[in-house]
């Protein structure tokens, strides 16, 4: 970055951090109806921030759910147009009792900003806004054309963003989409994410008798929905961690020797991970490393299970119902709807007697991949090297951002994921935080990235 831009960022850093704190303080929980007013507040707050940064045509655009915030600056003829995507919604803060400080009363402690949404995605999103502000307030222009598309439903799988993109495709047209919404490979190891796993989420509900029954009078004579649920879930995976649903792996590409050789420098310390997570050992699909299991292989995880008496002491009953929430992470050519069809077939085949089973799909998202040698990815590598003082590594993320594949498909543009978070920042968990060192380095990296893109053609 130029001395002028650098000086501006240093001078305004304290204000920028206060603004991030103000942003995190808004409890913009998209999954809760009680926070609908806060969702609107967050959208308006973001729109105001875009205007103050110098962006034009700023608008809070309604959808069938929470609004999308748009803004642009399009005065760099012949240069690429980048569409910056981010989200202002956050996960629920529960269990709130496990937070050291209140989740929506953000604090800075030991160089980290603590609060729900600090790393996912408010501080990372804000690096883009402050980068644009620094250029426009010092040089009066940006190196490239920039558009912002900031949504409020990412944490609930973006149900209204796909139709919004299709309706607004012309307005949102861009040469590339840039997203900062995840962790780097490790502390001090910048990375560029070239792949994301897809997602298939569903709920299983099992109904038994019309009401809870006395286990002394009916136990052993009526099917127990909790037992049936446990039996059904256990049928989906074997002792080696291999998913036993017929056809589940059909569209998964086997890892090659070249794949494994390329991932060797990224391998993490199993003992260190076990210690950090406070588990006796790691677990997963037999024949694969921790990194392979969490990035390049599909999964099936039970996210929650419920049924029967949950209060203090024992209530000896045959429960009337039970249920579970399950998610699958998908890779390569796996399609969430095809996987859901395979799961339904498996459940029909293995349904225990004496109960009724219903399944409802809740989440779907396709996997995504961009080649590391793509020009926009190589420009990002140069930018990271400048901003972090170290060349990035190329990774595949174990997480899912379902809308990434939709952006790429609907707008016909590559997606560049430039993350500034860290794996240990408790994304979605208690005491979520963001390292402020990466706030500064992230802005420096983006400043360089917009310069790097100047040498590449724009067609949007």
Short mmCIF file of C-alpha atoms in Angstrom, two decimals:
data_model
loop_
_atom_site.label_atom_id
_atom_site.label_comp_id
_atom_site.label_asym_id
_atom_site.label_seq_id
_atom_site.Cartn_x
_atom_site.Cartn_y
_atom_site.Cartn_z
CA UNK A 1 0.00 0.00 0.00
CA UNK A 2 1.12 3.60 -0.49
CA UNK A 3 2.52 5.61 2.42
CA UNK A 4 -0.58 7.80 2.23
CA UNK A 5 -2.97 4.88 2.65
CA UNK A 6 -0.79 3.31 5.35
CA UNK A 7 -0.65 6.55 7.31
CA UNK A 8 -4.43 6.93 7.10
CA UNK A 9 -5.04 3.41 8.39
CA UNK A 10 -2.66 3.91 11.31
CA UNK A 11 -4.26 7.23 12.21
CA UNK A 12 -7.81 5.86 12.05
CA UNK A 13 -7.19 2.43 13.59
CA UNK A 14 -8.70 3.24 16.99
CA UNK A 15 -11.88 4.52 15.35
CA UNK A 16 -12.07 1.49 13.09
CA UNK A 17 -11.87 -0.84 16.09
CA UNK A 18 -14.59 1.10 17.89
CA UNK A 19 -16.78 0.68 14.82
CA UNK A 20 -16.16 -3.08 14.74
CA UNK A 21 -17.11 -3.27 18.43
CA UNK A 22 -20.29 -1.34 17.68
CA UNK A 23 -21.07 -3.75 14.85
CA UNK A 24 -20.49 -6.88 16.97
CA UNK A 25 -22.66 -5.43 19.73
CA UNK A 26 -25.76 -5.78 17.51
CA UNK A 27 -27.31 -9.23 18.24
CA UNK A 28 -28.08 -10.02 14.61
CA UNK A 29 -29.14 -13.65 15.09
CA UNK A 30 -30.89 -14.61 11.86
CA UNK A 31 -32.41 -17.85 13.15
CA UNK A 32 -34.45 -16.17 15.90
CA UNK A 33 -37.64 -14.19 15.29
CA UNK A 34 -37.03 -12.19 18.46
CA UNK A 35 -33.95 -10.68 16.81
CA UNK A 36 -35.70 -9.55 13.64
CA UNK A 37 -35.46 -5.91 14.75
CA UNK A 38 -31.74 -6.37 15.33
CA UNK A 39 -31.31 -7.83 11.85
CA UNK A 40 -32.81 -4.68 10.40
CA UNK A 41 -30.61 -2.58 12.69
CA UNK A 42 -27.47 -4.40 11.50
CA UNK A 43 -28.42 -3.96 7.83
CA UNK A 44 -29.01 -0.24 8.26
CA UNK A 45 -25.79 0.08 10.25
CA UNK A 46 -23.84 -1.59 7.43
CA UNK A 47 -25.46 0.60 4.78
CA UNK A 48 -24.45 3.69 6.76
CA UNK A 49 -20.88 2.35 7.01
CA UNK A 50 -20.71 1.86 3.25
CA UNK A 51 -21.88 5.43 2.65
CA UNK A 52 -19.34 6.84 5.09
CA UNK A 53 -16.60 4.83 3.36
CA UNK A 54 -17.44 6.59 0.09
CA UNK A 55 -19.42 3.93 -1.74
CA UNK A 56 -22.28 4.88 -4.02
CA UNK A 57 -25.76 3.53 -4.83
CA UNK A 58 -25.99 2.11 -1.30
CA UNK A 59 -29.28 0.39 -0.71
CA UNK A 60 -30.90 -1.97 1.80
CA UNK A 61 -32.70 -4.38 -0.53
CA UNK A 62 -35.57 -6.49 0.77
CA UNK A 63 -35.87 -10.23 0.20
CA UNK A 64 -38.45 -12.71 1.45
CA UNK A 65 -36.34 -12.90 4.59
CA UNK A 66 -33.66 -10.58 5.93
CA UNK A 67 -32.42 -7.76 3.65
CA UNK A 68 -29.31 -7.62 1.47
CA UNK A 69 -27.09 -4.53 1.68
CA UNK A 70 -25.66 -3.30 -1.63
CA UNK A 71 -23.19 -0.58 -2.54
CA UNK A 72 -20.67 0.06 -5.32
CA UNK A 73 -17.89 2.24 -6.71
CA UNK A 74 -17.56 1.86 -10.50
CA UNK A 75 -15.15 4.51 -11.76
CA UNK A 76 -12.18 2.41 -12.90
CA UNK A 77 -12.80 1.87 -16.63
CA UNK A 78 -11.01 -1.11 -18.13
CA UNK A 79 -10.24 -2.57 -14.71
CA UNK A 80 -11.77 -5.74 -13.22
CA UNK A 81 -14.94 -5.53 -11.15
CA UNK A 82 -14.86 -7.37 -7.83
CA UNK A 83 -18.02 -8.27 -5.93
CA UNK A 84 -17.35 -8.48 -2.19
CA UNK A 85 -19.66 -10.87 -0.37
CA UNK A 86 -20.09 -11.11 3.38
CA UNK A 87 -22.80 -11.65 5.98
CA UNK A 88 -23.94 -9.62 8.95
CA UNK A 89 -25.94 -12.35 10.68
CA UNK A 90 -24.48 -14.46 13.47
CA UNK A 91 -25.10 -17.75 15.24
CA UNK A 92 -27.08 -17.87 18.51
CA UNK A 93 -24.86 -17.25 21.53
CA UNK A 94 -26.11 -20.21 23.56
CA UNK A 95 -24.88 -21.65 25.84
CA UNK A 96 -24.41 -18.10 27.12
CA UNK A 97 -23.21 -19.32 30.52
CA UNK A 98 -19.98 -20.59 28.96
CA UNK A 99 -18.89 -17.13 27.82
CA UNK A 100 -16.27 -15.37 29.92
CA UNK A 101 -17.83 -12.04 28.97
CA UNK A 102 -21.35 -11.42 27.57
CA UNK A 103 -21.48 -12.41 23.87
CA UNK A 104 -23.01 -9.13 22.73
CA UNK A 105 -20.92 -6.88 24.94
CA UNK A 106 -17.70 -7.15 22.92
CA UNK A 107 -14.35 -6.51 24.59
CA UNK A 108 -10.72 -6.40 23.47
CA UNK A 109 -8.50 -8.65 25.55
CA UNK A 110 -4.91 -9.73 24.82
CA UNK A 111 -5.06 -8.36 21.30
CA UNK A 112 -8.28 -10.20 20.47
CA UNK A 113 -11.82 -8.96 19.99
CA UNK A 114 -14.30 -11.18 21.87
CA UNK A 115 -17.98 -11.34 20.94
CA UNK A 116 -20.47 -13.36 18.91
CA UNK A 117 -19.78 -12.75 15.24
CA UNK A 118 -16.31 -11.28 15.81
CA UNK A 119 -14.60 -13.65 13.38
CA UNK A 120 -17.73 -15.01 11.66
CA UNK A 121 -18.05 -12.68 9.85
CA UNK A 122 -18.19 -9.12 11.14
CA UNK A 123 -14.53 -8.19 11.64
CA UNK A 124 -13.47 -10.01 8.46
CA UNK A 125 -16.21 -8.31 6.47
CA UNK A 126 -15.22 -4.96 7.93
CA UNK A 127 -11.65 -5.26 6.60
CA UNK A 128 -13.08 -4.81 3.10
CA UNK A 129 -15.07 -1.71 4.03
CA UNK A 130 -12.09 -0.08 5.75
CA UNK A 131 -9.81 -0.88 2.80
CA UNK A 132 -12.20 0.88 0.43
CA UNK A 133 -12.49 3.81 2.84
CA UNK A 134 -8.70 4.16 3.07
CA UNK A 135 -8.32 4.39 -0.73
CA UNK A 136 -11.22 6.76 -1.27
CA UNK A 137 -10.31 9.06 1.61
CA UNK A 138 -6.68 9.38 0.54
CA UNK A 139 -6.44 8.84 -3.21
CA UNK A 140 -10.03 9.60 -4.11
CA UNK A 141 -10.38 6.44 -6.16
CA UNK A 142 -10.01 2.67 -6.10
CA UNK A 143 -7.61 0.60 -8.22
CA UNK A 144 -10.55 -1.54 -9.43
CA UNK A 145 -14.33 -1.43 -9.52
CA UNK A 146 -15.99 -2.80 -6.42
CA UNK A 147 -19.50 -3.92 -5.51
CA UNK A 148 -20.73 -5.12 -2.11
CA UNK A 149 -23.41 -7.77 -1.54
CA UNK A 150 -23.87 -8.30 2.19
CA UNK A 151 -26.57 -10.68 3.35
CA UNK A 152 -28.27 -11.55 6.61
CA UNK A 153 -29.04 -15.26 6.21
CA UNK A 154 -25.73 -17.08 5.80
CA UNK A 155 -26.06 -18.76 9.18
CA UNK A 156 -29.41 -20.25 8.13
CA UNK A 157 -28.09 -21.50 4.75
CA UNK A 158 -29.00 -18.38 2.71
CA UNK A 159 -32.52 -19.48 1.67
CA UNK A 160 -33.31 -16.20 -0.12
CA UNK A 161 -29.95 -15.25 -1.60
CA UNK A 162 -30.03 -17.58 -4.62
CA UNK A 163 -33.26 -16.07 -6.02
CA UNK A 164 -31.92 -12.61 -5.16
CA UNK A 165 -28.78 -13.28 -7.22
CA UNK A 166 -30.84 -14.52 -10.13
CA UNK A 167 -33.11 -11.46 -10.00
CA UNK A 168 -30.19 -9.03 -9.61
CA UNK A 169 -27.65 -10.82 -11.82
CA UNK A 170 -27.15 -7.85 -14.13
CA UNK A 171 -26.63 -5.41 -11.27
CA UNK A 172 -24.26 -7.79 -9.47
CA UNK A 173 -22.25 -8.76 -12.58
CA UNK A 174 -18.55 -9.00 -11.76
CA UNK A 175 -15.29 -10.51 -12.94
CA UNK A 176 -14.70 -12.16 -9.59
CA UNK A 177 -16.32 -12.61 -6.19
CA UNK A 178 -14.18 -12.08 -3.08
CA UNK A 179 -15.17 -13.58 0.27
CA UNK A 180 -13.51 -13.37 3.70
CA UNK A 181 -15.52 -15.68 5.97
CA UNK A 182 -13.34 -18.39 7.44
CA UNK A 183 -10.04 -19.34 9.05
CA UNK A 184 -6.55 -19.40 7.58
CA UNK A 185 -4.68 -22.69 7.80
CA UNK A 186 -2.98 -21.82 11.08
CA UNK A 187 -1.57 -18.94 13.09
CA UNK A 188 1.21 -17.31 11.10
CA UNK A 189 0.36 -19.46 8.06
CA UNK A 190 -1.75 -17.47 5.57
CA UNK A 191 -3.72 -19.57 3.17
CA UNK A 192 -6.00 -19.39 0.18
CA UNK A 193 -9.03 -21.65 0.27
CA UNK A 194 -9.56 -23.28 -3.12
CA UNK A 195 -12.28 -25.72 -2.11
CA UNK A 196 -15.31 -26.02 0.16
CA UNK A 197 -17.33 -29.05 1.17
CA UNK A 198 -21.01 -29.12 0.33
CA UNK A 199 -23.79 -29.65 2.84
CA UNK A 200 -26.85 -31.84 3.28
CA UNK A 201 -28.72 -31.34 6.54
CA UNK A 202 -31.83 -33.12 7.69
CA UNK A 203 -34.00 -33.97 10.68
CA UNK A 204 -35.31 -37.40 11.62
CA UNK A 205 -38.46 -37.65 13.75
CA UNK A 206 -39.65 -40.97 15.17
CA UNK A 207 -43.14 -41.38 16.57
CA UNK A 208 -44.24 -44.26 18.77
CA UNK A 209 -47.25 -44.49 21.12
CA UNK A 210 -49.76 -41.65 21.37
CA UNK A 211 -48.18 -40.50 24.66
CA UNK A 212 -45.41 -41.44 27.11
CA UNK A 213 -46.14 -44.84 28.65
CA UNK A 214 -45.33 -46.40 32.04
CA UNK A 215 -42.24 -48.53 31.36
CA UNK A 216 -43.32 -51.11 33.92
CA UNK A 217 -46.67 -51.69 32.24
CA UNK A 218 -45.61 -51.32 28.61
CA UNK A 219 -41.81 -51.65 28.49
CA UNK A 220 -40.78 -54.61 26.36
CA UNK A 221 -44.15 -54.73 24.64
CA UNK A 222 -44.14 -51.44 22.71
CA UNK A 223 -41.34 -50.12 20.48
CA UNK A 224 -39.29 -47.41 22.17
CA UNK A 225 -38.74 -44.45 19.78
CA UNK A 226 -35.43 -43.51 21.44
CA UNK A 227 -34.11 -47.05 21.03
CA UNK A 228 -35.37 -47.10 17.45
CA UNK A 229 -33.61 -43.80 16.75
CA UNK A 230 -30.32 -45.05 18.19
CA UNK A 231 -30.57 -48.23 16.13
CA UNK A 232 -31.32 -46.29 12.95
CA UNK A 233 -28.49 -43.79 13.43
CA UNK A 234 -26.03 -46.57 14.27
CA UNK A 235 -26.85 -48.27 10.96
CA UNK A 236 -25.43 -45.29 9.03
CA UNK A 237 -21.77 -45.70 10.01
CA UNK A 238 -19.52 -48.66 10.90
CA UNK A 239 -16.82 -49.06 13.54
CA UNK A 240 -14.14 -47.72 11.16
CA UNK A 241 -16.00 -44.45 10.62
CA UNK A 242 -17.11 -45.45 7.12
CA UNK A 243 -20.59 -44.30 6.09
CA UNK A 244 -22.67 -47.36 5.23
CA UNK A 245 -25.40 -45.70 3.16
CA UNK A 246 -25.44 -47.45 -0.20
CA UNK A 247 -24.14 -45.23 -3.01
CA UNK A 248 -22.91 -42.49 -0.65
CA UNK A 249 -19.32 -42.56 -1.99
CA UNK A 250 -20.15 -43.12 -5.67
CA UNK A 251 -19.24 -39.56 -6.73
CA UNK A 252 -16.28 -39.11 -4.38
CA UNK A 253 -12.94 -39.00 -6.19
CA UNK A 254 -10.32 -41.22 -4.51
CA UNK A 255 -7.33 -39.32 -3.18
CA UNK A 256 -4.27 -39.81 -5.36
CA UNK A 257 -0.63 -40.01 -4.32
CA UNK A 258 -0.23 -36.52 -5.78
CA UNK A 259 -3.09 -35.23 -3.62
CA UNK A 260 -1.50 -36.64 -0.50
CA UNK A 261 1.96 -35.38 -1.38
CA UNK A 262 0.60 -31.87 -1.90
CA UNK A 263 -1.13 -31.91 1.49
CA UNK A 264 1.86 -33.15 3.50
CA UNK A 265 3.21 -29.66 4.32
CA UNK A 266 -0.25 -28.76 5.70
CA UNK A 267 -0.61 -31.74 8.04
CA UNK A 268 -1.43 -30.74 11.60
CA UNK A 269 -0.12 -32.19 14.86
CA UNK A 270 -2.68 -34.76 16.04
CA UNK A 271 -1.45 -34.64 19.63
CA UNK A 272 -1.70 -30.86 19.68
CA UNK A 273 -5.24 -30.93 18.29
CA UNK A 274 -6.28 -33.57 20.82
CA UNK A 275 -4.85 -31.48 23.64
CA UNK A 276 -6.54 -28.29 22.45
CA UNK A 277 -9.89 -30.06 22.13
CA UNK A 278 -9.39 -31.94 25.40
CA UNK A 279 -10.18 -35.34 23.88
CA UNK A 280 -8.11 -38.51 24.51
CA UNK A 281 -7.48 -39.11 20.79
CA UNK A 282 -8.76 -38.13 17.37
CA UNK A 283 -11.27 -40.28 15.49
CA UNK A 284 -12.45 -40.67 11.94
CA UNK A 285 -12.64 -42.65 8.75
CA UNK A 286 -10.01 -45.37 8.75
CA UNK A 287 -7.16 -44.93 6.28
CA UNK A 288 -7.16 -41.13 6.21
CA UNK A 289 -5.31 -38.42 8.11
CA UNK A 290 -7.05 -35.78 10.21
CA UNK A 291 -6.54 -33.18 7.45
CA UNK A 292 -7.96 -35.50 4.78
CA UNK A 293 -10.94 -36.43 6.93
CA UNK A 294 -11.82 -32.81 7.64
CA UNK A 295 -11.32 -31.33 4.15
CA UNK A 296 -11.28 -33.92 1.35
CA UNK A 297 -13.63 -36.62 2.62
CA UNK A 298 -17.40 -36.56 3.16
CA UNK A 299 -18.93 -36.94 6.61
CA UNK A 300 -22.14 -37.79 8.41
CA UNK A 301 -22.47 -36.23 11.86
CA UNK A 302 -25.27 -36.36 14.44
CA UNK A 303 -25.64 -32.72 15.51
CA UNK A 304 -28.31 -33.18 18.15
CA UNK A 305 -30.56 -35.86 19.60
CA UNK A 306 -33.70 -35.55 21.68
CA UNK A 307 -36.48 -37.67 23.18
CA UNK A 308 -37.80 -38.90 26.50
CA UNK A 309 -37.42 -37.38 29.95
CA UNK A 310 -34.60 -34.84 30.37
CA UNK A 311 -35.28 -33.57 33.89
CA UNK A 312 -33.61 -34.37 37.18
CA UNK A 313 -33.78 -37.94 38.40
CA UNK A 314 -35.34 -40.90 36.59
CA UNK A 315 -38.76 -41.00 35.00
CA UNK A 316 -39.30 -44.62 33.86
CA UNK A 317 -41.24 -44.27 30.62
CA UNK A 318 -41.46 -45.50 27.08
CA UNK A 319 -41.19 -42.12 25.30
CA UNK A 320 -43.79 -41.15 22.73
CA UNK A 321 -41.24 -39.71 20.33
CA UNK A 322 -37.59 -39.04 19.56
CA UNK A 323 -35.60 -37.22 16.95
CA UNK A 324 -32.20 -36.17 15.70
CA UNK A 325 -30.60 -33.48 13.56
CA UNK A 326 -27.94 -34.73 11.16
CA UNK A 327 -25.59 -33.09 8.68
CA UNK A 328 -23.41 -34.46 5.89
CA UNK A 329 -20.41 -32.61 4.47
CA UNK A 330 -20.00 -33.39 0.78
CA UNK A 331 -17.05 -33.35 -1.62
CA UNK A 332 -16.25 -33.56 -5.32
CA UNK A 333 -19.39 -34.32 -7.38
CA UNK A 334 -21.72 -35.22 -4.52
CA UNK A 335 -25.09 -33.50 -4.87
CA UNK A 336 -27.08 -32.75 -1.69
CA UNK A 337 -30.43 -33.78 -3.17
CA UNK A 338 -29.01 -37.04 -4.52
CA UNK A 339 -27.45 -37.76 -1.13
CA UNK A 340 -30.75 -37.03 0.59
CA UNK A 341 -32.48 -39.52 -1.70
CA UNK A 342 -29.89 -42.18 -0.75
CA UNK A 343 -30.44 -41.44 2.95
CA UNK A 344 -34.21 -41.75 2.60
CA UNK A 345 -33.76 -45.10 0.86
CA UNK A 346 -31.45 -46.27 3.66
CA UNK A 347 -33.92 -45.20 6.33
CA UNK A 348 -36.80 -46.97 4.56
CA UNK A 349 -34.69 -50.15 4.42
CA UNK A 350 -33.51 -50.01 8.05
CA UNK A 351 -36.58 -48.56 9.79
CA UNK A 352 -37.17 -50.43 13.07
CA UNK A 353 -40.55 -52.06 13.61
CA UNK A 354 -43.31 -50.46 15.63
CA UNK A 355 -42.53 -46.81 14.94
CA UNK A 356 -43.22 -44.18 12.28
CA UNK A 357 -40.25 -42.31 10.77
CA UNK A 358 -40.37 -38.95 8.99
CA UNK A 359 -37.45 -37.05 7.41
CA UNK A 360 -37.21 -33.38 6.54
CA UNK A 361 -34.28 -31.91 4.62
CA UNK A 362 -33.19 -28.57 6.07
CA UNK A 363 -29.90 -27.61 4.38
CA UNK A 364 -28.38 -28.15 0.98
CA UNK A 365 -25.25 -26.83 -0.71
CA UNK A 366 -22.93 -28.12 -3.41
CA UNK A 367 -19.15 -28.46 -3.04
CA UNK A 368 -16.91 -25.84 -4.69
CA UNK A 369 -13.39 -25.84 -6.16
CA UNK A 370 -11.18 -23.34 -8.03
CA UNK A 371 -7.72 -24.29 -9.42
CA UNK A 372 -4.82 -22.76 -7.47
CA UNK A 373 -3.19 -21.59 -10.71
CA UNK A 374 -6.12 -19.32 -11.63
CA UNK A 375 -4.83 -15.75 -12.27
CA UNK A 376 -7.08 -14.24 -9.58
CA UNK A 377 -5.80 -16.82 -7.09
CA UNK A 378 -2.19 -16.09 -8.01
CA UNK A 379 -2.85 -12.36 -7.52
CA UNK A 380 -4.21 -13.18 -4.07
CA UNK A 381 -1.05 -15.16 -3.30
CA UNK A 382 1.09 -12.11 -4.09
CA UNK A 383 -1.15 -9.96 -1.91
CA UNK A 384 -0.88 -12.34 1.06
CA UNK A 385 2.89 -12.47 0.70
CA UNK A 386 2.98 -8.69 0.93
CA UNK A 387 0.39 -8.35 3.73
CA UNK A 388 1.57 -11.20 5.96
CA UNK A 389 5.24 -11.33 4.98
CA UNK A 390 4.87 -14.97 4.04
CA UNK A 391 3.63 -16.82 0.97
CA UNK A 392 0.27 -18.53 1.51
CA UNK A 393 -0.47 -22.23 1.29
CA UNK A 394 -3.39 -23.58 -0.71
CA UNK A 395 -6.05 -25.44 1.24
CA UNK A 396 -9.46 -27.04 1.00
CA UNK A 397 -11.83 -26.10 3.80
CA UNK A 398 -13.86 -28.62 5.71
CA UNK A 399 -16.63 -26.09 6.14
CA UNK A 400 -19.45 -25.15 3.81
CA UNK A 401 -20.56 -21.83 2.41
CA UNK A 402 -23.34 -23.11 0.15
CA UNK A 403 -23.83 -19.79 -1.55
CA UNK A 404 -20.27 -19.85 -2.97
CA UNK A 405 -21.22 -22.40 -5.60
CA UNK A 406 -24.39 -20.43 -6.34
CA UNK A 407 -22.44 -17.19 -6.81
CA UNK A 408 -20.04 -18.88 -9.21
CA UNK A 409 -22.81 -20.57 -11.19
CA UNK A 410 -25.35 -17.72 -11.37
CA UNK A 411 -22.88 -14.88 -12.00
CA UNK A 412 -20.46 -16.97 -14.05
CA UNK A 413 -17.43 -15.69 -12.15
CA UNK A 414 -14.67 -17.30 -10.08
CA UNK A 415 -14.81 -17.02 -6.30
CA UNK A 416 -11.66 -16.05 -4.39
CA UNK A 417 -11.76 -16.85 -0.67
CA UNK A 418 -9.34 -14.62 1.24
CA UNK A 419 -9.77 -15.54 4.90
CA UNK A 420 -8.20 -13.73 7.84
CA UNK A 421 -9.59 -15.71 10.79
CA UNK A 422 -7.83 -18.49 12.70
CA UNK A 423 -8.96 -22.07 13.44
CA UNK A 424 -8.97 -21.59 17.22
CA UNK A 425 -11.21 -18.52 17.33
CA UNK A 426 -14.26 -20.50 18.48
CA UNK A 427 -16.38 -19.78 15.44
CA UNK A 428 -19.98 -20.79 16.38
CA UNK A 429 -18.84 -21.54 19.95
CA UNK A 430 -18.56 -19.74 23.29
CA UNK A 431 -15.91 -17.01 23.58
CA UNK A 432 -15.72 -16.42 19.83
CA UNK A 433 -12.95 -13.95 19.06
CA UNK A 434 -10.82 -12.42 16.31
CA UNK A 435 -7.10 -11.66 16.40
CA UNK A 436 -6.73 -7.94 15.73
CA UNK A 437 -3.28 -8.49 14.26
CA UNK A 438 -5.07 -10.15 11.36
CA UNK A 439 -7.46 -7.20 11.08
CA UNK A 440 -4.44 -5.04 10.23
CA UNK A 441 -2.75 -7.63 8.05
CA UNK A 442 -6.03 -8.40 6.31
CA UNK A 443 -6.48 -4.76 5.32
CA UNK A 444 -2.88 -4.60 4.12
CA UNK A 445 -3.43 -7.75 2.06
CA UNK A 446 -6.60 -6.39 0.46
CA UNK A 447 -4.94 -3.09 -0.36
CA UNK A 448 -2.27 -5.01 -2.26
CA UNK A 449 -4.84 -7.32 -3.88
CA UNK A 450 -6.78 -4.51 -5.52
CA UNK A 451 -3.47 -3.24 -6.93
CA UNK A 452 -2.55 -6.70 -8.19
CA UNK A 453 -5.85 -7.00 -10.06
CA UNK A 454 -5.07 -3.89 -12.10
CA UNK A 455 -2.79 -5.95 -14.34
CA UNK A 456 -5.59 -8.40 -15.13
CA UNK A 457 -8.36 -7.72 -17.69
CA UNK A 458 -11.88 -6.84 -16.61
CA UNK A 459 -14.98 -7.88 -18.55
CA UNK A 460 -17.97 -7.43 -16.26
#
